Amino acid sequence: MRKALVPDPDPLPDALASDIDLRLAARLASLRQERGLSLDELAGASGISRATLSRLERGDTSPTASLLGRLCTVYGRPMSRLLAEIEADPARLVREAEQAVWVDPETGFRRRGVSPPAHGFSAELVHGTLPTGAAISYEAPPVGGLEHHLWMLEGRLDLTLDGVTHALSPGDCLRYLLAGASRFSCPGPEARYLIAICRP
């Protein structure tokens, strides 16, 4: 069944295209090619328009968290793994100033890869910052059965899993298996949290 198309993101001016955006664009293009998918086939599987997919792969626009979530579901990999794959020189130790930060242009959500990117490991730490009033929804997990441990550091976060909302405050820790739809919403103040992600 063809998914409902999501709105196209705004074009990204050439001067604002970061190195991480360009590497991400190249990786998205290579993933589609590795699977032998046409843009039309990927559009049907992801619910993202063919034009938007083309712009994403050329680096003409920066993907939102929602768009990346849809693509990760099609490619069967967590977003953290996708972003780790575009790291040029993985290291065992990554200082805070060198940790990759990705910003969702739609919501202002900031995602910091705390764990050094590496292949062969099944767990990683991700630091998230969600501004007051922002919300991100995912229709499905990129990989069924992902184990998450979410530890709240500051602010408030409403995390909805399969229709059940968990109101989280600083110090709270929620452990869950990601199996269906999820929604991250910040009623305020700004939410800062760590997620330990363990692949099945």
mmCIF file with all atom_site columns, C-alpha atoms in Angstrom:
data_model
loop_
_atom_site.group_PDB
_atom_site.id
_atom_site.type_symbol
_atom_site.label_atom_id
_atom_site.label_alt_id
_atom_site.label_comp_id
_atom_site.label_asym_id
_atom_site.label_entity_id
_atom_site.label_seq_id
_atom_site.pdbx_PDB_ins_code
_atom_site.Cartn_x
_atom_site.Cartn_y
_atom_site.Cartn_z
_atom_site.occupancy
_atom_site.B_iso_or_equiv
_atom_site.pdbx_formal_charge
_atom_site.auth_seq_id
_atom_site.auth_comp_id
_atom_site.auth_asym_id
_atom_site.auth_atom_id
_atom_site.pdbx_PDB_model_num
ATOM 1   C CA . MET A 1 1   ? 0.000  0.000  0.000  1.00 0.00 ? 1   MET A CA 1
ATOM 2   C CA . ARG A 1 2   ? 1.347  3.401  -0.977 1.00 0.00 ? 2   ARG A CA 1
ATOM 3   C CA . LYS A 1 3   ? 1.994  5.649  2.004  1.00 0.00 ? 3   LYS A CA 1
ATOM 4   C CA . ALA A 1 4   ? 0.643  9.198  2.270  1.00 0.00 ? 4   ALA A CA 1
ATOM 5   C CA . LEU A 1 5   ? 3.236  11.648 1.025  1.00 0.00 ? 5   LEU A CA 1
ATOM 6   C CA . VAL A 1 6   ? 4.873  13.927 3.573  1.00 0.00 ? 6   VAL A CA 1
ATOM 7   C CA . PRO A 1 7   ? 5.342  17.651 2.826  1.00 0.00 ? 7   PRO A CA 1
ATOM 8   C CA . ASP A 1 8   ? 8.530  18.611 1.013  1.00 0.00 ? 8   ASP A CA 1
ATOM 9   C CA . PRO A 1 9   ? 11.170 20.339 3.160  1.00 0.00 ? 9   PRO A CA 1
ATOM 10  C CA . ASP A 1 10  ? 12.337 23.798 2.190  1.00 0.00 ? 10  ASP A CA 1
ATOM 11  C CA . PRO A 1 11  ? 15.325 24.027 -0.181 1.00 0.00 ? 11  PRO A CA 1
ATOM 12  C CA . LEU A 1 12  ? 18.714 24.358 1.468  1.00 0.00 ? 12  LEU A CA 1
ATOM 13  C CA . PRO A 1 13  ? 20.783 27.298 0.168  1.00 0.00 ? 13  PRO A CA 1
ATOM 14  C CA . ASP A 1 14  ? 24.144 26.124 -1.195 1.00 0.00 ? 14  ASP A CA 1
ATOM 15  C CA . ALA A 1 15  ? 25.992 28.280 1.308  1.00 0.00 ? 15  ALA A CA 1
ATOM 16  C CA . LEU A 1 16  ? 24.260 26.474 4.207  1.00 0.00 ? 16  LEU A CA 1
ATOM 17  C CA . ALA A 1 17  ? 24.922 22.916 3.062  1.00 0.00 ? 17  ALA A CA 1
ATOM 18  C CA . SER A 1 18  ? 27.207 21.487 5.738  1.00 0.00 ? 18  SER A CA 1
ATOM 19  C CA . ASP A 1 19  ? 29.737 18.742 5.315  1.00 0.00 ? 19  ASP A CA 1
ATOM 20  C CA . ILE A 1 20  ? 27.513 16.353 7.279  1.00 0.00 ? 20  ILE A CA 1
ATOM 21  C CA . ASP A 1 21  ? 24.550 17.196 4.996  1.00 0.00 ? 21  ASP A CA 1
ATOM 22  C CA . LEU A 1 22  ? 26.604 16.393 1.898  1.00 0.00 ? 22  LEU A CA 1
ATOM 23  C CA . ARG A 1 23  ? 27.930 13.124 3.339  1.00 0.00 ? 23  ARG A CA 1
ATOM 24  C CA . LEU A 1 24  ? 24.412 12.167 4.396  1.00 0.00 ? 24  LEU A CA 1
ATOM 25  C CA . ALA A 1 25  ? 23.102 12.901 0.894  1.00 0.00 ? 25  ALA A CA 1
ATOM 26  C CA . ALA A 1 26  ? 25.770 10.675 -0.642 1.00 0.00 ? 26  ALA A CA 1
ATOM 27  C CA . ARG A 1 27  ? 25.027 7.855  1.815  1.00 0.00 ? 27  ARG A CA 1
ATOM 28  C CA . LEU A 1 28  ? 21.289 8.011  1.121  1.00 0.00 ? 28  LEU A CA 1
ATOM 29  C CA . ALA A 1 29  ? 21.971 7.767  -2.605 1.00 0.00 ? 29  ALA A CA 1
ATOM 30  C CA . SER A 1 30  ? 24.321 4.809  -2.138 1.00 0.00 ? 30  SER A CA 1
ATOM 31  C CA . LEU A 1 31  ? 21.829 2.937  0.087  1.00 0.00 ? 31  LEU A CA 1
ATOM 32  C CA . ARG A 1 32  ? 19.145 3.209  -2.580 1.00 0.00 ? 32  ARG A CA 1
ATOM 33  C CA . GLN A 1 33  ? 21.551 2.066  -5.278 1.00 0.00 ? 33  GLN A CA 1
ATOM 34  C CA . GLU A 1 34  ? 22.809 -0.855 -3.169 1.00 0.00 ? 34  GLU A CA 1
ATOM 35  C CA . ARG A 1 35  ? 19.231 -2.110 -2.931 1.00 0.00 ? 35  ARG A CA 1
ATOM 36  C CA . GLY A 1 36  ? 18.554 -1.606 -6.621 1.00 0.00 ? 36  GLY A CA 1
ATOM 37  C CA . LEU A 1 37  ? 15.636 0.742  -5.957 1.00 0.00 ? 37  LEU A CA 1
ATOM 38  C CA . SER A 1 38  ? 14.480 3.419  -8.358 1.00 0.00 ? 38  SER A CA 1
ATOM 39  C CA . LEU A 1 39  ? 13.388 6.778  -6.979 1.00 0.00 ? 39  LEU A CA 1
ATOM 40  C CA . ASP A 1 40  ? 9.796  5.852  -7.810 1.00 0.00 ? 40  ASP A CA 1
ATOM 41  C CA . GLU A 1 41  ? 10.077 2.557  -5.883 1.00 0.00 ? 41  GLU A CA 1
ATOM 42  C CA . LEU A 1 42  ? 11.603 4.299  -2.876 1.00 0.00 ? 42  LEU A CA 1
ATOM 43  C CA . ALA A 1 43  ? 8.885  6.952  -3.022 1.00 0.00 ? 43  ALA A CA 1
ATOM 44  C CA . GLY A 1 44  ? 6.230  4.223  -2.891 1.00 0.00 ? 44  GLY A CA 1
ATOM 45  C CA . ALA A 1 45  ? 7.902  2.441  0.027  1.00 0.00 ? 45  ALA A CA 1
ATOM 46  C CA . SER A 1 46  ? 8.666  5.559  2.097  1.00 0.00 ? 46  SER A CA 1
ATOM 47  C CA . GLY A 1 47  ? 5.787  7.918  1.322  1.00 0.00 ? 47  GLY A CA 1
ATOM 48  C CA . ILE A 1 48  ? 8.272  10.627 0.352  1.00 0.00 ? 48  ILE A CA 1
ATOM 49  C CA . SER A 1 49  ? 7.807  12.242 -3.047 1.00 0.00 ? 49  SER A CA 1
ATOM 50  C CA . ARG A 1 50  ? 10.215 11.368 -5.853 1.00 0.00 ? 50  ARG A CA 1
ATOM 51  C CA . ALA A 1 51  ? 11.188 15.035 -6.194 1.00 0.00 ? 51  ALA A CA 1
ATOM 52  C CA . THR A 1 52  ? 12.057 15.314 -2.507 1.00 0.00 ? 52  THR A CA 1
ATOM 53  C CA . LEU A 1 53  ? 14.100 12.093 -2.588 1.00 0.00 ? 53  LEU A CA 1
ATOM 54  C CA . SER A 1 54  ? 16.049 13.425 -5.559 1.00 0.00 ? 54  SER A CA 1
ATOM 55  C CA . ARG A 1 55  ? 16.740 16.720 -3.768 1.00 0.00 ? 55  ARG A CA 1
ATOM 56  C CA . LEU A 1 56  ? 17.825 14.856 -0.609 1.00 0.00 ? 56  LEU A CA 1
ATOM 57  C CA . GLU A 1 57  ? 20.268 12.673 -2.535 1.00 0.00 ? 57  GLU A CA 1
ATOM 58  C CA . ARG A 1 58  ? 21.759 15.699 -4.298 1.00 0.00 ? 58  ARG A CA 1
ATOM 59  C CA . GLY A 1 59  ? 22.150 17.592 -1.021 1.00 0.00 ? 59  GLY A CA 1
ATOM 60  C CA . ASP A 1 60  ? 19.798 20.346 -2.198 1.00 0.00 ? 60  ASP A CA 1
ATOM 61  C CA . THR A 1 61  ? 17.722 20.092 0.977  1.00 0.00 ? 61  THR A CA 1
ATOM 62  C CA . SER A 1 62  ? 18.378 18.895 4.505  1.00 0.00 ? 62  SER A CA 1
ATOM 63  C CA . PRO A 1 63  ? 16.194 15.972 5.651  1.00 0.00 ? 63  PRO A CA 1
ATOM 64  C CA . THR A 1 64  ? 13.930 16.368 8.660  1.00 0.00 ? 64  THR A CA 1
ATOM 65  C CA . ALA A 1 65  ? 13.854 13.812 11.467 1.00 0.00 ? 65  ALA A CA 1
ATOM 66  C CA . SER A 1 66  ? 10.524 12.576 10.110 1.00 0.00 ? 66  SER A CA 1
ATOM 67  C CA . LEU A 1 67  ? 11.925 12.004 6.610  1.00 0.00 ? 67  LEU A CA 1
ATOM 68  C CA . LEU A 1 68  ? 15.030 10.272 7.950  1.00 0.00 ? 68  LEU A CA 1
ATOM 69  C CA . GLY A 1 69  ? 12.817 8.078  10.126 1.00 0.00 ? 69  GLY A CA 1
ATOM 70  C CA . ARG A 1 70  ? 10.863 6.927  7.069  1.00 0.00 ? 70  ARG A CA 1
ATOM 71  C CA . LEU A 1 71  ? 14.020 6.210  5.095  1.00 0.00 ? 71  LEU A CA 1
ATOM 72  C CA . CYS A 1 72  ? 15.624 4.333  8.001  1.00 0.00 ? 72  CYS A CA 1
ATOM 73  C CA . THR A 1 73  ? 12.518 2.145  8.192  1.00 0.00 ? 73  THR A CA 1
ATOM 74  C CA . VAL A 1 74  ? 12.830 1.269  4.498  1.00 0.00 ? 74  VAL A CA 1
ATOM 75  C CA . TYR A 1 75  ? 16.563 0.567  4.867  1.00 0.00 ? 75  TYR A CA 1
ATOM 76  C CA . GLY A 1 76  ? 16.169 -1.346 8.148  1.00 0.00 ? 76  GLY A CA 1
ATOM 77  C CA . ARG A 1 77  ? 18.697 0.601  10.209 1.00 0.00 ? 77  ARG A CA 1
ATOM 78  C CA . PRO A 1 78  ? 18.461 2.939  13.221 1.00 0.00 ? 78  PRO A CA 1
ATOM 79  C CA . MET A 1 79  ? 19.076 6.619  12.524 1.00 0.00 ? 79  MET A CA 1
ATOM 80  C CA . SER A 1 80  ? 22.093 6.432  14.816 1.00 0.00 ? 80  SER A CA 1
ATOM 81  C CA . ARG A 1 81  ? 23.670 3.785  12.581 1.00 0.00 ? 81  ARG A CA 1
ATOM 82  C CA . LEU A 1 82  ? 22.943 5.785  9.434  1.00 0.00 ? 82  LEU A CA 1
ATOM 83  C CA . LEU A 1 83  ? 24.623 8.859  10.901 1.00 0.00 ? 83  LEU A CA 1
ATOM 84  C CA . ALA A 1 84  ? 27.545 6.768  12.183 1.00 0.00 ? 84  ALA A CA 1
ATOM 85  C CA . GLU A 1 85  ? 28.079 5.418  8.666  1.00 0.00 ? 85  GLU A CA 1
ATOM 86  C CA . ILE A 1 86  ? 28.863 8.892  7.346  1.00 0.00 ? 86  ILE A CA 1
ATOM 87  C CA . GLU A 1 87  ? 31.661 9.472  9.831  1.00 0.00 ? 87  GLU A CA 1
ATOM 88  C CA . ALA A 1 88  ? 34.905 9.652  7.887  1.00 0.00 ? 88  ALA A CA 1
ATOM 89  C CA . ASP A 1 89  ? 37.368 8.284  10.454 1.00 0.00 ? 89  ASP A CA 1
ATOM 90  C CA . PRO A 1 90  ? 35.765 6.306  13.307 1.00 0.00 ? 90  PRO A CA 1
ATOM 91  C CA . ALA A 1 91  ? 37.747 6.473  16.545 1.00 0.00 ? 91  ALA A CA 1
ATOM 92  C CA . ARG A 1 92  ? 37.526 4.726  19.901 1.00 0.00 ? 92  ARG A CA 1
ATOM 93  C CA . LEU A 1 93  ? 37.545 8.041  21.771 1.00 0.00 ? 93  LEU A CA 1
ATOM 94  C CA . VAL A 1 94  ? 35.578 11.069 20.608 1.00 0.00 ? 94  VAL A CA 1
ATOM 95  C CA . ARG A 1 95  ? 35.845 14.286 22.614 1.00 0.00 ? 95  ARG A CA 1
ATOM 96  C CA . GLU A 1 96  ? 32.662 16.287 23.185 1.00 0.00 ? 96  GLU A CA 1
ATOM 97  C CA . ALA A 1 97  ? 33.683 18.973 20.707 1.00 0.00 ? 97  ALA A CA 1
ATOM 98  C CA . GLU A 1 98  ? 34.169 16.294 18.011 1.00 0.00 ? 98  GLU A CA 1
ATOM 99  C CA . GLN A 1 99  ? 30.874 14.433 18.536 1.00 0.00 ? 99  GLN A CA 1
ATOM 100 C CA . ALA A 1 100 ? 28.634 14.647 15.489 1.00 0.00 ? 100 ALA A CA 1
ATOM 101 C CA . VAL A 1 101 ? 25.580 16.855 15.958 1.00 0.00 ? 101 VAL A CA 1
ATOM 102 C CA . TRP A 1 102 ? 22.626 16.758 13.582 1.00 0.00 ? 102 TRP A CA 1
ATOM 103 C CA . VAL A 1 103 ? 19.864 19.378 13.746 1.00 0.00 ? 103 VAL A CA 1
ATOM 104 C CA . ASP A 1 104 ? 16.361 18.757 12.435 1.00 0.00 ? 104 ASP A CA 1
ATOM 105 C CA . PRO A 1 105 ? 15.566 21.829 10.304 1.00 0.00 ? 105 PRO A CA 1
ATOM 106 C CA . GLU A 1 106 ? 11.841 21.421 10.949 1.00 0.00 ? 106 GLU A CA 1
ATOM 107 C CA . THR A 1 107 ? 11.679 21.182 14.759 1.00 0.00 ? 107 THR A CA 1
ATOM 108 C CA . GLY A 1 108 ? 15.092 22.338 15.999 1.00 0.00 ? 108 GLY A CA 1
ATOM 109 C CA . PHE A 1 109 ? 15.685 18.895 17.556 1.00 0.00 ? 109 PHE A CA 1
ATOM 110 C CA . ARG A 1 110 ? 19.409 18.360 18.132 1.00 0.00 ? 110 ARG A CA 1
ATOM 111 C CA . ARG A 1 111 ? 20.845 14.854 18.065 1.00 0.00 ? 111 ARG A CA 1
ATOM 112 C CA . ARG A 1 112 ? 24.379 14.294 19.353 1.00 0.00 ? 112 ARG A CA 1
ATOM 113 C CA . GLY A 1 113 ? 26.086 10.961 18.733 1.00 0.00 ? 113 GLY A CA 1
ATOM 114 C CA . VAL A 1 114 ? 27.809 10.396 22.082 1.00 0.00 ? 114 VAL A CA 1
ATOM 115 C CA . SER A 1 115 ? 29.217 6.939  21.354 1.00 0.00 ? 115 SER A CA 1
ATOM 116 C CA . PRO A 1 116 ? 32.182 6.823  18.977 1.00 0.00 ? 116 PRO A CA 1
ATOM 117 C CA . PRO A 1 117 ? 30.949 5.525  15.610 1.00 0.00 ? 117 PRO A CA 1
ATOM 118 C CA . ALA A 1 118 ? 32.037 1.962  15.065 1.00 0.00 ? 118 ALA A CA 1
ATOM 119 C CA . HIS A 1 119 ? 30.953 -1.222 13.349 1.00 0.00 ? 119 HIS A CA 1
ATOM 120 C CA . GLY A 1 120 ? 30.481 -4.472 15.224 1.00 0.00 ? 120 GLY A CA 1
ATOM 121 C CA . PHE A 1 121 ? 28.955 -2.990 18.402 1.00 0.00 ? 121 PHE A CA 1
ATOM 122 C CA . SER A 1 122 ? 25.277 -3.435 19.288 1.00 0.00 ? 122 SER A CA 1
ATOM 123 C CA . ALA A 1 123 ? 24.760 -0.535 21.725 1.00 0.00 ? 123 ALA A CA 1
ATOM 124 C CA . GLU A 1 124 ? 25.270 3.215  21.560 1.00 0.00 ? 124 GLU A CA 1
ATOM 125 C CA . LEU A 1 125 ? 24.447 6.429  23.417 1.00 0.00 ? 125 LEU A CA 1
ATOM 126 C CA . VAL A 1 126 ? 22.584 9.351  21.846 1.00 0.00 ? 126 VAL A CA 1
ATOM 127 C CA . HIS A 1 127 ? 21.967 12.754 23.450 1.00 0.00 ? 127 HIS A CA 1
ATOM 128 C CA . GLY A 1 128 ? 18.763 14.519 22.397 1.00 0.00 ? 128 GLY A CA 1
ATOM 129 C CA . THR A 1 129 ? 17.576 18.085 22.892 1.00 0.00 ? 129 THR A CA 1
ATOM 130 C CA . LEU A 1 130 ? 13.969 18.872 21.975 1.00 0.00 ? 130 LEU A CA 1
ATOM 131 C CA . PRO A 1 131 ? 12.828 22.528 22.177 1.00 0.00 ? 131 PRO A CA 1
ATOM 132 C CA . THR A 1 132 ? 9.679  23.561 24.027 1.00 0.00 ? 132 THR A CA 1
ATOM 133 C CA . GLY A 1 133 ? 6.602  23.004 21.887 1.00 0.00 ? 133 GLY A CA 1
ATOM 134 C CA . ALA A 1 134 ? 8.371  20.735 19.388 1.00 0.00 ? 134 ALA A CA 1
ATOM 135 C CA . ALA A 1 135 ? 7.190  17.235 18.524 1.00 0.00 ? 135 ALA A CA 1
ATOM 136 C CA . ILE A 1 136 ? 8.523  14.440 16.308 1.00 0.00 ? 136 ILE A CA 1
ATOM 137 C CA . SER A 1 137 ? 6.458  11.441 15.250 1.00 0.00 ? 137 SER A CA 1
ATOM 138 C CA . TYR A 1 138 ? 7.657  8.160  13.775 1.00 0.00 ? 138 TYR A CA 1
ATOM 139 C CA . GLU A 1 139 ? 5.207  5.773  12.096 1.00 0.00 ? 139 GLU A CA 1
ATOM 140 C CA . ALA A 1 140 ? 7.344  2.707  12.707 1.00 0.00 ? 140 ALA A CA 1
ATOM 141 C CA . PRO A 1 141 ? 10.760 1.785  14.117 1.00 0.00 ? 141 PRO A CA 1
ATOM 142 C CA . PRO A 1 142 ? 13.652 1.474  11.667 1.00 0.00 ? 142 PRO A CA 1
ATOM 143 C CA . VAL A 1 143 ? 14.384 -1.980 13.110 1.00 0.00 ? 143 VAL A CA 1
ATOM 144 C CA . GLY A 1 144 ? 11.775 -3.952 15.024 1.00 0.00 ? 144 GLY A CA 1
ATOM 145 C CA . GLY A 1 145 ? 12.664 -4.811 18.610 1.00 0.00 ? 145 GLY A CA 1
ATOM 146 C CA . LEU A 1 146 ? 15.206 -2.051 19.257 1.00 0.00 ? 146 LEU A CA 1
ATOM 147 C CA . GLU A 1 147 ? 15.788 -1.766 23.011 1.00 0.00 ? 147 GLU A CA 1
ATOM 148 C CA . HIS A 1 148 ? 15.852 1.818  24.319 1.00 0.00 ? 148 HIS A CA 1
ATOM 149 C CA . HIS A 1 149 ? 16.770 3.141  27.756 1.00 0.00 ? 149 HIS A CA 1
ATOM 150 C CA . LEU A 1 150 ? 15.761 6.832  27.895 1.00 0.00 ? 150 LEU A CA 1
ATOM 151 C CA . TRP A 1 151 ? 17.159 8.811  30.843 1.00 0.00 ? 151 TRP A CA 1
ATOM 152 C CA . MET A 1 152 ? 15.858 12.349 31.343 1.00 0.00 ? 152 MET A CA 1
ATOM 153 C CA . LEU A 1 153 ? 18.495 14.939 32.195 1.00 0.00 ? 153 LEU A CA 1
ATOM 154 C CA . GLU A 1 154 ? 16.541 18.223 32.137 1.00 0.00 ? 154 GLU A CA 1
ATOM 155 C CA . GLY A 1 155 ? 13.114 19.584 31.242 1.00 0.00 ? 155 GLY A CA 1
ATOM 156 C CA . ARG A 1 156 ? 9.988  17.614 30.388 1.00 0.00 ? 156 ARG A CA 1
ATOM 157 C CA . LEU A 1 157 ? 9.272  15.045 27.678 1.00 0.00 ? 157 LEU A CA 1
ATOM 158 C CA . ASP A 1 158 ? 6.052  13.275 26.735 1.00 0.00 ? 158 ASP A CA 1
ATOM 159 C CA . LEU A 1 159 ? 6.949  10.029 24.978 1.00 0.00 ? 159 LEU A CA 1
ATOM 160 C CA . THR A 1 160 ? 4.053  8.182  23.369 1.00 0.00 ? 160 THR A CA 1
ATOM 161 C CA . LEU A 1 161 ? 4.573  4.514  22.512 1.00 0.00 ? 161 LEU A CA 1
ATOM 162 C CA . ASP A 1 162 ? 1.764  2.634  20.765 1.00 0.00 ? 162 ASP A CA 1
ATOM 163 C CA . GLY A 1 163 ? -0.829 5.109  22.064 1.00 0.00 ? 163 GLY A CA 1
ATOM 164 C CA . VAL A 1 164 ? 0.408  5.207  25.674 1.00 0.00 ? 164 VAL A CA 1
ATOM 165 C CA . THR A 1 165 ? 2.001  8.500  26.810 1.00 0.00 ? 165 THR A CA 1
ATOM 166 C CA . HIS A 1 166 ? 4.751  8.584  29.432 1.00 0.00 ? 166 HIS A CA 1
ATOM 167 C CA . ALA A 1 167 ? 5.348  12.001 31.063 1.00 0.00 ? 167 ALA A CA 1
ATOM 168 C CA . LEU A 1 168 ? 9.060  12.113 31.891 1.00 0.00 ? 168 LEU A CA 1
ATOM 169 C CA . SER A 1 169 ? 10.869 14.479 34.280 1.00 0.00 ? 169 SER A CA 1
ATOM 170 C CA . PRO A 1 170 ? 14.562 14.864 35.220 1.00 0.00 ? 170 PRO A CA 1
ATOM 171 C CA . GLY A 1 171 ? 15.994 11.644 36.644 1.00 0.00 ? 171 GLY A CA 1
ATOM 172 C CA . ASP A 1 172 ? 13.265 9.420  35.194 1.00 0.00 ? 172 ASP A CA 1
ATOM 173 C CA . CYS A 1 173 ? 14.375 6.430  33.118 1.00 0.00 ? 173 CYS A CA 1
ATOM 174 C CA . LEU A 1 174 ? 12.105 4.556  30.716 1.00 0.00 ? 174 LEU A CA 1
ATOM 175 C CA . ARG A 1 175 ? 13.092 1.201  29.208 1.00 0.00 ? 175 ARG A CA 1
ATOM 176 C CA . TYR A 1 176 ? 11.134 -0.095 26.239 1.00 0.00 ? 176 TYR A CA 1
ATOM 177 C CA . LEU A 1 177 ? 11.260 -2.169 23.089 1.00 0.00 ? 177 LEU A CA 1
ATOM 178 C CA . LEU A 1 178 ? 10.508 -0.053 20.023 1.00 0.00 ? 178 LEU A CA 1
ATOM 179 C CA . ALA A 1 179 ? 7.909  -2.002 18.079 1.00 0.00 ? 179 ALA A CA 1
ATOM 180 C CA . GLY A 1 180 ? 5.336  0.465  16.719 1.00 0.00 ? 180 GLY A CA 1
ATOM 181 C CA . ALA A 1 181 ? 4.602  4.159  16.339 1.00 0.00 ? 181 ALA A CA 1
ATOM 182 C CA . SER A 1 182 ? 6.280  6.664  18.661 1.00 0.00 ? 182 SER A CA 1
ATOM 183 C CA . ARG A 1 183 ? 6.025  10.398 19.326 1.00 0.00 ? 183 ARG A CA 1
ATOM 184 C CA . PHE A 1 184 ? 8.430  12.669 21.215 1.00 0.00 ? 184 PHE A CA 1
ATOM 185 C CA . SER A 1 185 ? 6.816  15.907 22.444 1.00 0.00 ? 185 SER A CA 1
ATOM 186 C CA . CYS A 1 186 ? 8.182  18.636 24.712 1.00 0.00 ? 186 CYS A CA 1
ATOM 187 C CA . PRO A 1 187 ? 5.568  20.581 26.731 1.00 0.00 ? 187 PRO A CA 1
ATOM 188 C CA . GLY A 1 188 ? 8.366  22.671 28.256 1.00 0.00 ? 188 GLY A CA 1
ATOM 189 C CA . PRO A 1 189 ? 10.867 23.412 29.499 1.00 0.00 ? 189 PRO A CA 1
ATOM 190 C CA . GLU A 1 190 ? 13.327 22.181 26.838 1.00 0.00 ? 190 GLU A CA 1
ATOM 191 C CA . ALA A 1 191 ? 13.926 18.447 27.098 1.00 0.00 ? 191 ALA A CA 1
ATOM 192 C CA . ARG A 1 192 ? 17.455 17.048 27.319 1.00 0.00 ? 192 ARG A CA 1
ATOM 193 C CA . TYR A 1 193 ? 17.906 13.287 27.550 1.00 0.00 ? 193 TYR A CA 1
ATOM 194 C CA . LEU A 1 194 ? 20.185 10.347 26.857 1.00 0.00 ? 194 LEU A CA 1
ATOM 195 C CA . ILE A 1 195 ? 19.051 7.238  24.997 1.00 0.00 ? 195 ILE A CA 1
ATOM 196 C CA . ALA A 1 196 ? 20.966 3.975  25.118 1.00 0.00 ? 196 ALA A CA 1
ATOM 197 C CA . ILE A 1 197 ? 20.057 2.079  21.948 1.00 0.00 ? 197 ILE A CA 1
ATOM 198 C CA . CYS A 1 198 ? 20.640 -1.656 21.787 1.00 0.00 ? 198 CYS A CA 1
ATOM 199 C CA . ARG A 1 199 ? 20.099 -3.471 18.508 1.00 0.00 ? 199 ARG A CA 1
ATOM 200 C CA . PRO A 1 200 ? 18.438 -6.903 18.681 1.00 0.00 ? 200 PRO A CA 1
#
